[in-house]
Short mmCIF file of C-alpha atoms in Angstrom, two decimals:
data_model
loop_
_atom_site.label_atom_id
_atom_site.label_comp_id
_atom_site.label_asym_id
_atom_site.label_seq_id
_atom_site.Cartn_x
_atom_site.Cartn_y
_atom_site.Cartn_z
CA MET A 8 -32.49 9.18 -18.82
CA LYS A 9 -34.99 10.73 -20.82
CA LEU A 10 -35.48 14.57 -21.24
CA ARG A 11 -37.68 15.49 -18.60
CA GLU A 12 -35.67 13.42 -15.74
CA TYR A 13 -32.98 15.53 -16.02
CA TYR A 14 -34.15 18.76 -16.40
CA ALA A 15 -36.06 17.08 -13.09
CA TYR A 16 -32.49 16.65 -11.83
CA VAL A 17 -31.29 19.90 -12.72
CA PHE A 18 -33.20 21.98 -11.43
CA ILE A 19 -33.66 20.72 -8.30
CA VAL A 20 -29.45 21.24 -8.43
CA ALA A 21 -30.17 24.56 -10.04
CA THR A 22 -31.93 25.76 -6.49
CA ILE A 23 -29.29 23.56 -4.49
CA VAL A 24 -25.79 25.92 -6.24
CA THR A 25 -28.10 29.49 -6.09
CA LEU A 26 -29.33 28.73 -2.28
CA ILE A 27 -25.11 27.74 -2.33
CA PHE A 28 -24.38 30.81 -3.65
CA LEU A 29 -26.97 33.24 -2.11
CA SER A 30 -25.28 31.79 2.07
CA PHE A 31 -22.48 33.85 0.60
CA PHE A 32 -23.66 36.76 0.55
CA PRO A 33 -22.51 38.28 3.96
CA LEU A 34 -18.94 37.75 3.43
CA VAL A 35 -19.82 40.38 0.98
CA PRO A 36 -16.78 42.95 1.03
CA VAL A 37 -19.67 46.09 1.91
CA GLY A 38 -17.02 48.06 2.93
CA ASP A 39 -18.35 52.03 2.63
CA GLU A 40 -20.42 50.58 -0.28
CA GLU A 41 -23.85 50.14 2.28
CA LEU A 42 -23.89 53.92 2.34
CA ALA A 43 -21.88 54.95 -0.29
CA GLY A 44 -24.79 55.88 -2.51
CA ILE A 45 -25.56 58.70 -3.04
CA SER A 46 -27.86 60.28 -5.33
CA PRO A 47 -27.66 63.90 -6.64
CA THR A 48 -30.98 63.89 -4.92
CA GLY A 49 -29.47 63.67 -1.48
CA VAL A 50 -30.89 60.40 -1.05
CA HIS A 51 -29.41 58.07 0.65
CA TYR A 52 -28.92 53.95 -0.50
CA ASN A 53 -28.21 50.84 0.80
CA LEU A 54 -26.19 49.16 -1.30
CA SER A 55 -25.47 45.85 0.66
CA LEU A 56 -28.20 43.67 -0.93
CA PRO A 57 -27.44 45.00 -4.74
CA VAL A 58 -23.64 44.22 -4.05
CA GLY A 59 -24.72 40.93 -1.89
CA ILE A 60 -26.30 40.09 -4.80
CA SER A 61 -23.64 40.70 -7.73
CA PHE A 62 -21.06 38.66 -5.64
CA SER A 63 -23.44 35.64 -5.40
CA ALA A 64 -24.68 36.46 -9.71
CA PHE A 65 -20.41 36.58 -9.66
CA LEU A 66 -19.80 33.26 -7.89
CA ALA A 67 -22.19 31.39 -10.26
CA LEU A 68 -20.94 32.34 -13.26
CA MET A 69 -18.17 31.89 -12.17
CA LEU A 70 -18.97 28.16 -12.24
CA PHE A 71 -20.81 27.50 -15.17
CA PHE A 72 -16.96 28.93 -17.28
CA ILE A 73 -15.15 26.65 -15.02
CA SER A 74 -17.49 24.24 -16.35
CA ILE A 75 -18.71 24.99 -19.46
CA VAL A 76 -14.79 25.29 -20.30
CA ILE A 77 -13.52 21.92 -18.83
CA PHE A 78 -16.40 19.87 -18.94
CA TYR A 79 -17.93 20.95 -21.85
CA GLY A 80 -18.58 17.57 -24.17
CA SER A 81 -17.90 15.54 -21.18
CA LYS A 82 -20.38 12.26 -21.53
CA SER A 83 -20.90 12.31 -17.95
CA LEU A 84 -24.96 13.10 -16.39
CA PHE A 85 -22.78 14.55 -13.23
CA TYR A 86 -20.91 17.11 -15.49
CA ASN A 87 -23.89 17.88 -17.20
CA VAL A 88 -26.54 18.27 -14.77
CA LEU A 89 -23.41 21.15 -13.17
CA ILE A 90 -23.37 23.43 -16.47
CA ASP A 91 -26.61 23.19 -16.62
CA ALA A 92 -27.98 23.33 -13.37
CA SER A 93 -24.79 26.19 -13.30
CA ALA A 94 -26.32 28.09 -16.02
CA ILE A 95 -30.25 28.85 -14.47
CA SER A 96 -28.44 29.56 -11.46
CA PHE A 97 -26.90 32.34 -12.79
CA ILE A 98 -29.80 33.67 -14.88
CA PHE A 99 -31.39 33.75 -12.27
CA LEU A 100 -29.38 35.42 -10.29
CA ASN A 101 -27.98 37.67 -12.49
CA TYR A 102 -31.77 39.04 -13.40
CA LEU A 103 -33.26 39.02 -9.47
CA ASN A 104 -29.04 41.15 -9.34
CA PHE A 105 -31.63 44.17 -11.95
CA PHE A 106 -34.72 43.15 -10.83
CA LEU A 107 -32.87 45.39 -7.36
CA ILE A 108 -30.74 47.64 -8.78
CA TYR A 109 -34.43 48.70 -10.67
CA GLU A 110 -35.66 48.44 -6.62
CA THR A 111 -33.54 50.28 -5.04
CA PHE A 112 -33.05 52.83 -7.85
CA LYS A 113 -35.46 53.18 -10.12
CA PRO A 114 -33.71 53.20 -13.60
CA GLU A 115 -35.29 53.67 -16.59
CA ILE A 116 -33.48 49.52 -17.72
CA LEU A 117 -33.69 48.92 -21.47
CA VAL A 118 -33.24 45.48 -22.46
CA LEU A 119 -31.08 45.61 -24.99
CA PRO A 120 -29.81 42.08 -26.98
CA PHE A 121 -26.73 41.25 -25.54
CA PHE A 122 -27.03 44.93 -23.54
CA VAL A 123 -29.01 46.64 -20.65
CA GLU A 124 -29.09 50.18 -21.24
CA ILE A 125 -29.26 51.74 -17.31
CA SER A 126 -30.60 55.60 -17.68
CA PHE A 127 -30.12 57.14 -14.09
CA HIS A 128 -30.65 61.50 -12.98
CA GLY A 129 -29.68 62.00 -16.17
CA THR A 130 -26.48 59.54 -16.83
CA LYS A 131 -26.53 55.95 -19.17
CA SER A 132 -25.21 53.22 -18.71
CA LEU A 133 -24.40 50.71 -21.51
CA VAL A 134 -23.78 46.67 -19.34
CA LEU A 135 -22.68 43.73 -21.01
CA ASP A 136 -25.43 41.28 -20.49
CA LEU A 137 -23.73 37.92 -19.80
CA GLY A 138 -27.72 36.74 -18.63
CA GLN A 139 -28.32 36.92 -22.32
CA ILE A 140 -25.16 34.72 -23.66
CA VAL A 141 -25.21 31.85 -20.90
CA LEU A 142 -29.55 31.47 -21.39
CA ILE A 143 -28.08 31.72 -25.74
CA VAL A 144 -26.26 28.81 -24.41
CA PHE A 145 -28.35 26.87 -22.44
CA LEU A 146 -30.99 26.83 -25.01
CA TYR A 147 -28.78 25.66 -27.03
CA ARG A 148 -27.27 22.98 -24.32
CA LEU A 149 -31.27 21.88 -24.35
CA TYR A 150 -31.90 22.03 -28.27
CA ARG A 151 -29.07 20.35 -28.81
CA ARG A 152 -29.84 17.17 -25.79
CA ALA A 153 -33.43 17.41 -26.89
CA LYS A 154 -31.96 16.82 -31.11
CA LEU A 155 -30.53 13.98 -30.12
CA ARG A 156 -32.78 12.33 -27.95
CA VAL A 157 -35.75 12.76 -30.90
CA ASN A 158 -32.74 11.43 -32.92
CA ASN A 159 -32.35 8.88 -31.26
CA GLU A 160 -35.20 7.21 -30.64
#
């Protein structure tokens, strides 16, 4: 299979996986978090959207972790597509979540290597950015697959 065809399948499966995980959005146990976000200025924030997308991203991350641990090094086309598709799905949902956090709270967000610093009303938080780590693993797999294709031809 050509590299272009393989990644066409990967993006199709990643789209399907992302839509499946987004369909779990209504099942998120939001509870009191919907209106719990109160800023120091007294503004109420609806947190259901960022919490729901975060839950969907968590499901994609778990699929990626499980598939990479169990199927890494497999010669099966299906398993390799599943690994790469779950990586793309998580990366998309992770950065969509950061975007929604920005749109909801309007904090200052600084992207650092492997971390994201979020500043909100004088409070700073350093968050491990798993999206960058999964992106590096995905790009390594892409590079290795492309290199194998060049060496085999």
